Short mmCIF file of C-alpha atoms in Angstrom, two decimals:
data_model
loop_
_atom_site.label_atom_id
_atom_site.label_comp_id
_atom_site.label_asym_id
_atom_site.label_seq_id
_atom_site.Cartn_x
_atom_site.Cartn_y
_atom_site.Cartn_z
CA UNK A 1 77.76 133.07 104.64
CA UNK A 2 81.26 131.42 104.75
CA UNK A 3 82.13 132.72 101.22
CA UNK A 4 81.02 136.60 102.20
CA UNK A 5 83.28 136.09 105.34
CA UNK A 6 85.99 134.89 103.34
CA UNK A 7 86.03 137.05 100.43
CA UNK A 8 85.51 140.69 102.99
CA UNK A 9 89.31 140.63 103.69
CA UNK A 10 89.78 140.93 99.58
CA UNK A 11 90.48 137.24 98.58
CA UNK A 12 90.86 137.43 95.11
CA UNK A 13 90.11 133.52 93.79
CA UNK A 14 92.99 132.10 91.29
CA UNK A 15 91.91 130.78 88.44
CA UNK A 16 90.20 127.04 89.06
CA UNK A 17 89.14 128.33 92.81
CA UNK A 18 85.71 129.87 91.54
CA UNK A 19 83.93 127.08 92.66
CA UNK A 20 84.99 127.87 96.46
CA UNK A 21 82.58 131.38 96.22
CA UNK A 22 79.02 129.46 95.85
CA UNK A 23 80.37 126.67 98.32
CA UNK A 24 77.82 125.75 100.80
CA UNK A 25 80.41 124.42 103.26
CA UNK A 26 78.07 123.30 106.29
CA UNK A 27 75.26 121.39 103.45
CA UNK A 28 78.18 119.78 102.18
CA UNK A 29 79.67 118.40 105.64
CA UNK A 30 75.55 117.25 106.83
CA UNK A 31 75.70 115.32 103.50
CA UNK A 32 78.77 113.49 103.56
CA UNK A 33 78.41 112.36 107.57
CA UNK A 34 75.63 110.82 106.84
CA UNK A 35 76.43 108.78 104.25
CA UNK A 36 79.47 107.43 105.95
CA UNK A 37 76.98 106.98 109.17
CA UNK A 38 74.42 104.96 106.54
CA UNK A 39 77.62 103.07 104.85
CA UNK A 40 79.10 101.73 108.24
CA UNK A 41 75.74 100.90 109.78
CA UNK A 42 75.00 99.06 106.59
CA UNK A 43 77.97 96.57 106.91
CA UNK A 44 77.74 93.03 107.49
CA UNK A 45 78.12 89.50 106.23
CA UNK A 46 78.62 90.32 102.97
CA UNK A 47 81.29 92.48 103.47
CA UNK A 48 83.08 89.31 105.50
CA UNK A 49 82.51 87.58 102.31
CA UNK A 50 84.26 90.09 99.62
CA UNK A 51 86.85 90.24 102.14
CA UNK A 52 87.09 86.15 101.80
CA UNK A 53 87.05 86.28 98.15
CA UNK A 54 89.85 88.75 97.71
CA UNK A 55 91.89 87.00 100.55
CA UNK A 56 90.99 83.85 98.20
CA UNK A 57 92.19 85.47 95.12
CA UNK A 58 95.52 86.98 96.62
CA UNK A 59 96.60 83.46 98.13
CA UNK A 60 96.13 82.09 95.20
CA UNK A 61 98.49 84.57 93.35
CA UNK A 62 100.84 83.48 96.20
CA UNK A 63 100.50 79.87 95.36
CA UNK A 64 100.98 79.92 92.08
CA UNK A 65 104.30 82.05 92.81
CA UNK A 66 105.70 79.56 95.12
CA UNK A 67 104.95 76.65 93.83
CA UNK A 68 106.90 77.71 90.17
CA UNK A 69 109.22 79.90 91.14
CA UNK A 70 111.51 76.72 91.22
CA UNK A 71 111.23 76.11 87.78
CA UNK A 72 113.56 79.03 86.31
CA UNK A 73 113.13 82.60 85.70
CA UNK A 74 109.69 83.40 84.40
CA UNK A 75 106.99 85.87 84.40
CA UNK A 76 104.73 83.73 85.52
CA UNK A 77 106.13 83.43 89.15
CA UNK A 78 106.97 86.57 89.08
CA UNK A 79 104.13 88.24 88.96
CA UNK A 80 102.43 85.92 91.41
CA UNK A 81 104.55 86.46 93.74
CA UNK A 82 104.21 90.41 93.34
CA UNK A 83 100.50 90.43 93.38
CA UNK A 84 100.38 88.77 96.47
CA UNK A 85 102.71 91.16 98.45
CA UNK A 86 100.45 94.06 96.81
CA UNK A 87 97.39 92.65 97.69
CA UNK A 88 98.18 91.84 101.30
CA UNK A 89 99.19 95.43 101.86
CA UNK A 90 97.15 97.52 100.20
CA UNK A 91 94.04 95.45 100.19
CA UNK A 92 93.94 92.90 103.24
CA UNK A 93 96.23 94.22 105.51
CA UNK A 94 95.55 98.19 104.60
CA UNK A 95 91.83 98.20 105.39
CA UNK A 96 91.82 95.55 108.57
CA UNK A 97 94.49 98.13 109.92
CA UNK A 98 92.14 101.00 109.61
CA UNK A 99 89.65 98.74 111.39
CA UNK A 100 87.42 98.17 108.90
CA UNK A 101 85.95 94.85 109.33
CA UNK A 102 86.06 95.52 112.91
CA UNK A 103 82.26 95.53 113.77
CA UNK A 104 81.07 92.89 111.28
CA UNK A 105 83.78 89.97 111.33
CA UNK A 106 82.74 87.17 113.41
CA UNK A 107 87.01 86.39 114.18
CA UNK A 108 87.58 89.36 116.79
CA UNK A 109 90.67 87.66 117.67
CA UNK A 110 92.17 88.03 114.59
CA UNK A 111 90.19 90.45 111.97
CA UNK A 112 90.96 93.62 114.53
CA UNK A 113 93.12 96.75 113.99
CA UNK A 114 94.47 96.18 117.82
CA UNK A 115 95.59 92.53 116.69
CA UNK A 116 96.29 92.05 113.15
CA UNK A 117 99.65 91.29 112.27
CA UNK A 118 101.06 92.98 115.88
CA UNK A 119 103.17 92.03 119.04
CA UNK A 120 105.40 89.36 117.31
CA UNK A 121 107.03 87.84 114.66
CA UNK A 122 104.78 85.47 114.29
CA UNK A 123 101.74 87.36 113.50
CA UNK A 124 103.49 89.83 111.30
CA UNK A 125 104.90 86.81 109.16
CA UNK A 126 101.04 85.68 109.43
CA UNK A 127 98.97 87.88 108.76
CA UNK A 128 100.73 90.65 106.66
CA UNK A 129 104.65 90.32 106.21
CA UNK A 130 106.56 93.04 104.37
CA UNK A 131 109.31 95.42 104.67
CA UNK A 132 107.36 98.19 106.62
CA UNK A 133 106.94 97.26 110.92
CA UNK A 134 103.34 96.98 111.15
CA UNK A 135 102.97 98.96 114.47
CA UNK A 136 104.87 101.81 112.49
CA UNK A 137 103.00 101.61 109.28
CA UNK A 138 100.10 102.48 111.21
CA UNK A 139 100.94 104.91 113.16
CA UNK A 140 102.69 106.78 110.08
CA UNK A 141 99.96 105.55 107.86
CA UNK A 142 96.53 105.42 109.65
CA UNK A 143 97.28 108.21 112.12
CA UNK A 144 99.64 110.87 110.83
CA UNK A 145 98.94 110.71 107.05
CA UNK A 146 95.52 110.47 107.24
CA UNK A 147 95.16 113.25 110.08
CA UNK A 148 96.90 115.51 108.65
CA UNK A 149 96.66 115.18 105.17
CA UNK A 150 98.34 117.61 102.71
CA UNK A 151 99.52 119.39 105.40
CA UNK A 152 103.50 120.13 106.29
CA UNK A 153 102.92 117.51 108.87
CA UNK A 154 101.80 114.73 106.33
CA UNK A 155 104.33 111.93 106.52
CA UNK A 156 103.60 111.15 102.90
CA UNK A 157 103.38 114.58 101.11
CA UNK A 158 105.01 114.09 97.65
CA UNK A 159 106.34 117.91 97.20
CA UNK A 160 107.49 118.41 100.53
CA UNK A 161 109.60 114.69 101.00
CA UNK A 162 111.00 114.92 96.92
CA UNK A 163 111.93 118.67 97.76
CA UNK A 164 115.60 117.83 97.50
CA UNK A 165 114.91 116.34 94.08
CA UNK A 166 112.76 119.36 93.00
CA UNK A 167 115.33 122.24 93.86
CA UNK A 168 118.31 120.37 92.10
CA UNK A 169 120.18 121.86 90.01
CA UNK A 170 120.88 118.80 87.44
CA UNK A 171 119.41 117.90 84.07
CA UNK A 172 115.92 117.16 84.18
CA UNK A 173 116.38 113.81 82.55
CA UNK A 174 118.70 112.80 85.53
CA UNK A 175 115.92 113.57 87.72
CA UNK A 176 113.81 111.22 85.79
CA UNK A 177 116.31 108.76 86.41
CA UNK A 178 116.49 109.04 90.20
CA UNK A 179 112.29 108.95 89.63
CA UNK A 180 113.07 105.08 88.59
CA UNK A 181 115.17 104.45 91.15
CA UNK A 182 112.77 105.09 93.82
CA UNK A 183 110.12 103.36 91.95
CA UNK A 184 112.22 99.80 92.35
CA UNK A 185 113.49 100.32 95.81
CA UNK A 186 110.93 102.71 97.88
CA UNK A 187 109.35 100.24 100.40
CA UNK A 188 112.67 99.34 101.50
CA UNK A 189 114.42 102.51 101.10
CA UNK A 190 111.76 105.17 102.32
CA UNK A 191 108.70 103.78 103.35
CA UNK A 192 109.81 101.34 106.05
CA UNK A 193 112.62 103.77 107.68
CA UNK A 194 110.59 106.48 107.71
CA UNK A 195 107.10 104.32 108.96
CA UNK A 196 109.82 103.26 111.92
CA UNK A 197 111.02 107.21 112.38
CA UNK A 198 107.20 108.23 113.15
CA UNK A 199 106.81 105.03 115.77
CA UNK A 200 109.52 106.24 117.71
CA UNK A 201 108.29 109.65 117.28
CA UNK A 202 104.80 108.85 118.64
CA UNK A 203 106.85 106.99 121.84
CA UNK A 204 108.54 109.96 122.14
CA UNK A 205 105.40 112.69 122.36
CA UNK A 206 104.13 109.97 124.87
CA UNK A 207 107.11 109.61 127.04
CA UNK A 208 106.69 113.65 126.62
CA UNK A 209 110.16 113.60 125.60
CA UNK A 210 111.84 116.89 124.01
CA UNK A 211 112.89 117.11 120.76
CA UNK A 212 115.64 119.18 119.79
CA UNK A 213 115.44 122.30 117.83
CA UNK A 214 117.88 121.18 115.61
CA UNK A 215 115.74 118.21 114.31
CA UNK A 216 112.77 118.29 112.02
CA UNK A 217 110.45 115.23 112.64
CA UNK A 218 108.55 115.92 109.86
CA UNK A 219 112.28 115.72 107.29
CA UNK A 220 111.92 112.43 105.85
CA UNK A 221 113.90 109.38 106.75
CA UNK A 222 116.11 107.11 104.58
CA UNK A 223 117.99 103.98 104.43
CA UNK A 224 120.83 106.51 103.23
CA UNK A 225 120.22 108.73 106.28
CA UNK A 226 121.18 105.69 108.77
CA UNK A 227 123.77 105.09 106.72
CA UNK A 228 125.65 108.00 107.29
CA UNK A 229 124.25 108.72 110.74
CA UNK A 230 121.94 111.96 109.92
CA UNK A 231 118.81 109.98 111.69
CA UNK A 232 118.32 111.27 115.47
CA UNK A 233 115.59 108.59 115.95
CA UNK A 234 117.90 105.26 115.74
CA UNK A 235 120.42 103.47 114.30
CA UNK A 236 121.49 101.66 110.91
CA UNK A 237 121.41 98.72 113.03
CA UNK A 238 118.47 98.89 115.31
CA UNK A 239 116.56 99.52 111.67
CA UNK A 240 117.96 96.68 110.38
CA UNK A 241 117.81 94.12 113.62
CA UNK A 242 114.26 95.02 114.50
CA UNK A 243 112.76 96.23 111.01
CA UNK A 244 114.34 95.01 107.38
CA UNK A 245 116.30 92.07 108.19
CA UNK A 246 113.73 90.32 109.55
CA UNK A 247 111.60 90.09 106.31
CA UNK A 248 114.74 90.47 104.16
CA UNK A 249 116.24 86.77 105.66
CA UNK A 250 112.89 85.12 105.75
CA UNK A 251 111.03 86.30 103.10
CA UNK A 252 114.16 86.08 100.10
CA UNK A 253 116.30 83.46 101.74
CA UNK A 254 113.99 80.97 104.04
CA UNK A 255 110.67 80.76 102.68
CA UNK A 256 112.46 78.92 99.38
CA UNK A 257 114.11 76.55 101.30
CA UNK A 258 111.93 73.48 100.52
CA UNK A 259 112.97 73.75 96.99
CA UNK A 260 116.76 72.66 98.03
CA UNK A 261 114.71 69.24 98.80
CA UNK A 262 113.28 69.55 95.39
CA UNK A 263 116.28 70.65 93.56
CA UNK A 264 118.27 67.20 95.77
CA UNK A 265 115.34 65.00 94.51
CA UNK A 266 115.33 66.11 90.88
CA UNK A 267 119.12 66.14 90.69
CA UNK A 268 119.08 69.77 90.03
CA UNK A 269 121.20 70.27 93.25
CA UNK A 270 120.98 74.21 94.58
CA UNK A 271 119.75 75.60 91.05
CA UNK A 272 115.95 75.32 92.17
CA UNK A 273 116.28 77.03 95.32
CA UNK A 274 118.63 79.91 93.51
CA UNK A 275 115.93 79.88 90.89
CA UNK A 276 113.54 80.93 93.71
CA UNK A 277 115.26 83.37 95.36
CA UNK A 278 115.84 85.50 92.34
CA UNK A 279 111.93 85.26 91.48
CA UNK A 280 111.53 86.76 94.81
CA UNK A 281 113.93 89.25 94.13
CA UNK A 282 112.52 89.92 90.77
CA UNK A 283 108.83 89.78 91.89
CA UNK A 284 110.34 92.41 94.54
CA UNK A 285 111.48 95.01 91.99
CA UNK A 286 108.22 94.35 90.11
CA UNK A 287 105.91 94.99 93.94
CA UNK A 288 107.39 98.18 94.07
CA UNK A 289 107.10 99.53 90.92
CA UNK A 290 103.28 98.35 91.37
CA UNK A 291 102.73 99.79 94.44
CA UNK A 292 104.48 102.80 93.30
CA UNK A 293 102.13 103.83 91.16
CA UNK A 294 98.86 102.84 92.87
CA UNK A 295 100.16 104.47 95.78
CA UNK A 296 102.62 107.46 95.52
CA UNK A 297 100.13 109.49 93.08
CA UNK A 298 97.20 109.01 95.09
CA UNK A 299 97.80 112.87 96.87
CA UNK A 300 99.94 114.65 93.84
CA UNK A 301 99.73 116.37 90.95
CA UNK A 302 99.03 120.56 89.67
CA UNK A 303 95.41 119.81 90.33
CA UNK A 304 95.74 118.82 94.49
CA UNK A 305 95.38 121.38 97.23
CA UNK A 306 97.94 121.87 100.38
CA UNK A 307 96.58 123.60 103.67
CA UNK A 308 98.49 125.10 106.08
CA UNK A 309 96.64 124.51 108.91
CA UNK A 310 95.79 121.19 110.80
CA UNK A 311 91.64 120.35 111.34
CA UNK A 312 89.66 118.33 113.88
CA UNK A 313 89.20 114.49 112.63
CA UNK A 314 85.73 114.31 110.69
CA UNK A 315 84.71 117.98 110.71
CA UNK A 316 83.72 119.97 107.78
CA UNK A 317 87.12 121.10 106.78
CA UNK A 318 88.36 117.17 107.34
CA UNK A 319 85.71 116.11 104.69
CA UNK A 320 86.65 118.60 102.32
CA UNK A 321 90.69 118.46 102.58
CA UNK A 322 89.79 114.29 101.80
CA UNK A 323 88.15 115.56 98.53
CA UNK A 324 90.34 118.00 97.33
CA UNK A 325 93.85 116.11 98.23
CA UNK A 326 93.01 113.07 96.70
CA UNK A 327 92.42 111.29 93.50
CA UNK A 328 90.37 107.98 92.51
CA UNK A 329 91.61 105.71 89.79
CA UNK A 330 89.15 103.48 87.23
CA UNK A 331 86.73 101.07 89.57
CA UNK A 332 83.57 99.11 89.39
CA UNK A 333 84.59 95.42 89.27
CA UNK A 334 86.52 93.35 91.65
CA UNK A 335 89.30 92.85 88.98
CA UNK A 336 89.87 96.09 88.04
CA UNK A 337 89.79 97.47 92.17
CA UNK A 338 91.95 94.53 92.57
CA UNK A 339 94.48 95.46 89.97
CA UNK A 340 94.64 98.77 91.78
CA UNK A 341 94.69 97.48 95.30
CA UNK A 342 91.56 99.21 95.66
CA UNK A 343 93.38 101.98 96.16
CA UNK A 344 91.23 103.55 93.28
CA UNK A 345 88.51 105.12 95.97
CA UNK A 346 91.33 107.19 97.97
CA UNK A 347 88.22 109.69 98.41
CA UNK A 348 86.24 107.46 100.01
CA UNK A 349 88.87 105.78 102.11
CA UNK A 350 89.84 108.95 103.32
CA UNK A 351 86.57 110.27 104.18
CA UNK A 352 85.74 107.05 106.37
CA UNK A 353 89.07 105.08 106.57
CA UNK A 354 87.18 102.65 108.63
CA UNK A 355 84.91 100.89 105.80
CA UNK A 356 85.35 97.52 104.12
CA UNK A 357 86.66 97.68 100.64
CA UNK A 358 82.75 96.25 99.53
CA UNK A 359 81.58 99.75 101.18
CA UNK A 360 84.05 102.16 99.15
CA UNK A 361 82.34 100.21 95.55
CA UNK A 362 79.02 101.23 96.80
CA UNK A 363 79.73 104.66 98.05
CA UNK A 364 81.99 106.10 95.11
CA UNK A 365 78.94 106.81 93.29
CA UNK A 366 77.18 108.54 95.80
CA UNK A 367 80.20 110.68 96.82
CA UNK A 368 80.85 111.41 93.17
CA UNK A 369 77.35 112.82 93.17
CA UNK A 370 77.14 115.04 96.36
CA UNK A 371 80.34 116.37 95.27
CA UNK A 372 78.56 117.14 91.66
CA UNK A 373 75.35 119.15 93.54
CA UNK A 374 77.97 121.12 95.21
CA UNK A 375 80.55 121.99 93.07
CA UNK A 376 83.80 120.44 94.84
CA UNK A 377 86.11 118.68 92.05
CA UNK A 378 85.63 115.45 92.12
CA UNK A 379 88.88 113.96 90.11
CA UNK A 380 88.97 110.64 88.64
CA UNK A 381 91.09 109.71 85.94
CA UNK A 382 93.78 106.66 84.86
CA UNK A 383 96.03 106.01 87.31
CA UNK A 384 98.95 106.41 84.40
CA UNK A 385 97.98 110.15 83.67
CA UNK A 386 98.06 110.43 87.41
CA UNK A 387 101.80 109.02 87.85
CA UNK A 388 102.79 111.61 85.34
CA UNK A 389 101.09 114.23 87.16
CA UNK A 390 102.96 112.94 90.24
CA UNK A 391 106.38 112.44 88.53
CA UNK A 392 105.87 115.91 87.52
CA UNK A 393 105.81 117.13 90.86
CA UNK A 394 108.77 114.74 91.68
CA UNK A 395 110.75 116.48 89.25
CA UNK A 396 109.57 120.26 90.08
CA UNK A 397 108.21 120.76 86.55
CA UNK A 398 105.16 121.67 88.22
CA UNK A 399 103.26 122.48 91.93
CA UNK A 400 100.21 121.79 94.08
CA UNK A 401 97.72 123.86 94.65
CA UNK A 402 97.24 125.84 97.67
CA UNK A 403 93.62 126.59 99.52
CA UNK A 404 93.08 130.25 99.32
CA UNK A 405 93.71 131.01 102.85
CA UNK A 406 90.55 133.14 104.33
CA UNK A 407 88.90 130.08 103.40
CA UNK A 408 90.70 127.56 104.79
CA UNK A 409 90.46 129.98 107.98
CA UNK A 410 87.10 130.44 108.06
CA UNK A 411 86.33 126.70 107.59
CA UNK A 412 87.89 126.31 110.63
CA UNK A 413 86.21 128.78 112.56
CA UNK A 414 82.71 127.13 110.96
CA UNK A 415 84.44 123.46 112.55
CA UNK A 416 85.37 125.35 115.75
CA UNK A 417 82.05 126.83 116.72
CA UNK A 418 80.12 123.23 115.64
CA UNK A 419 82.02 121.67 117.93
CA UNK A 420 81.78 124.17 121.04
CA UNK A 421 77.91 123.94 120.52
CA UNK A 422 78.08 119.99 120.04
CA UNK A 423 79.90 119.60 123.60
CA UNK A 424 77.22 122.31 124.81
CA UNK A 425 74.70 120.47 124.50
CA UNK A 426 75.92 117.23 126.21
#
């Protein structure tokens, strides 16, 4: 068996690992490609229609956003305006990316991962507008994190991108302080340079271009790095001209433009149209902290494995890595997996990234099960215990796991000699 293999060259299991000995590691892979086979072929209209309810419900946090936000500072535009920039992300734009209405929308021309939101302005400003390129986001997002999750080469490893933060030598509560920072400003400052560095990476590997030694692709990229010219990939300006400014001009200064006609028609002047902007800036601050937490702790915390090797797409060891690297959140109703940007199955959406959001509701269940009959931790919990877990390893007060490696090894052998028969036989 896998776990006699394993365990011949000595492997002593740490604490929490037990589990890994009675592992049936091929059952386990049988069980969960067919119910992601059964899910997809089980998608239809009324997936289209949850998608057109939540597209309903995040418009209509945008229009109550922009149509107050005029009015004064206040909470109420505020937050509008912040749901609806969550929403389109994680939600709309997230799952279309990944392809997952695909095969059952009716609109080809528009509800496709080839199309949505890509080649111009114009559709970007469509269909999902925010500071992150769309071509880059999925490339760093759909193809490299997902691919290669929990591995060195994951884009969006927690413990490996916050390892400056970790090995400081400063007061912890200064750490916790640089913590908040990021929380208010990461989109902008992290996400979307970094989204852009692993586009031009791709275009690189593809023009086979060479990379020099002295660069490490998979270092992370800041707004602070173009700053000071310690990016390889491109410029402060080329980020800014084709990337930020873009969304930063339209989004903050021209969208609330129609309330200068308001403000002149009132007699309130320029004071409605100010009024607006800093809403948007506001509801800004308030999106990222949001997303922050929905999204940063999905992979981290003491109780989430690394692996140091890379796997084949769908394979055994793929199916398991999606398991033990990620967390889901409280779910069940179409307010709460709204609140969370239904970012609350991250097991399921790893395992098949290419469902509708209606499939993950119906297949938590039955994951949470088969991972039940065979042992594999299954972790769901509040997604506030799971920020602390992840500010924790922000702050090095503690570490992720790793996969004991004869395992991990002999998973892979198990994956390599499936695959060798699979071709065989065609």
């Amino acid at each position: 068996s896998p776990a006699e293999k394993a365990t011949s060259s000595n492997t002593k299991l740490a604490s929490g690992d037990e589990w890994i000995a009675d592992f049936d590691f091929e059952a386990f892979s049988k069980e969960v490609r067919a119910l992601g086979k059964k899910l997809e072929d089980g998608q239809g209209p009324a997936d289209v229609a949850h998608l057109n309810k939540m597209i309903m419900w995040s418009n209509t946090c945008a229009a109550v956003g922009l149509l107050t936000m005029g009015f004064g500072v206040n909470p109420i535009s505020i937050i509008g305006l912040s749901l609806y920039t969550f929403s389109r992300w994680t939600m709309i734009a997230h799952h279309t990316c990944h392809g997952g209405y695909e095969k059952c929308h009716p609109n080809k021309t528009r509800w496709s991962r080839f199309k949505f939101a890509l080649g111009t302005l114009w559709r970007r400003f469509n269909d999902w507008f925010d500071w992150m390129m769309p071509e880059a986001w999925n490339v760093e997002h759909n193809n490299r994190h997902h691919y290669n999750l929990s591995e060195i080469t994951d884009p969006d490893l927690v413990e490996q991108n916050l390892a400056f933060l970790r090995n400081m030598n400063i007061p912890v509560f200064l750490k916790y302080v640089m913590v908040g920072f990021f929380m208010t400003t990461w989109k902008w400052f992290y996400y979307a340079p970094n989204t852009y560095k692993e586009l031009k990476l791709a275009r690189m590997r593809r023009d086979g271009k060479k990379i020099p030694e002295d660069v490490h692709p998979e270092e992370p990229i800041t707004v602070k790095d173009c700053l000071i010219g310690q990016n390889y990939f491109y410029s402060f300006f080329e980020l800014m001209y084709v990337v930020l400014a873009p969304y930063l001009l339209i989004h903050f200064f021209l969208v609330p433009l129609p309330w200068l006609a308001v403000g002149d028609y009132m007699g309130a002047g320029n004071t409605m149209y100010w009024n607006a902007v800093k809403n948007l800036f506001l509801a800004e601050l308030l999106t990222n902290v949001h997303g922050f937490i929905a999204v940063v702790t999905n992979h981290a915390g003491d109780d989430m494995y690394r692996f140091r090797r890379a796997c084949r797409p769908f394979s055994g060891s793929f199916y398991l890595r999606q398991v033990l690297a990620s967390v889901d959140y409280h779910m069940g109703t179409d307010l709460v997996d709204f609140m969370h940007g239904w970012l609350n199955y991250q097991i399921e959406h790893h395992m098949w990234p290419q469902l509708s959001m209606l499939s993950y509701q119906k297949s938590a269940p039955l994951m949470e099960e088969i991972c039940r009959r065979h042992g594999v931790p299954y972790i769901k919990q509040n997604v506030f215990w799971r920020l602390k877990k992840t500010v924790d390893i922000m702050v090095g007060k503690t570490s992720m796991r790793w996969f004991p490696e004869s395992f991990e090894n002999e998973y892979l052998r198990i994956d390599a000699a499936a695959e060798a028969k699979a071709l065989k036989s065609q």
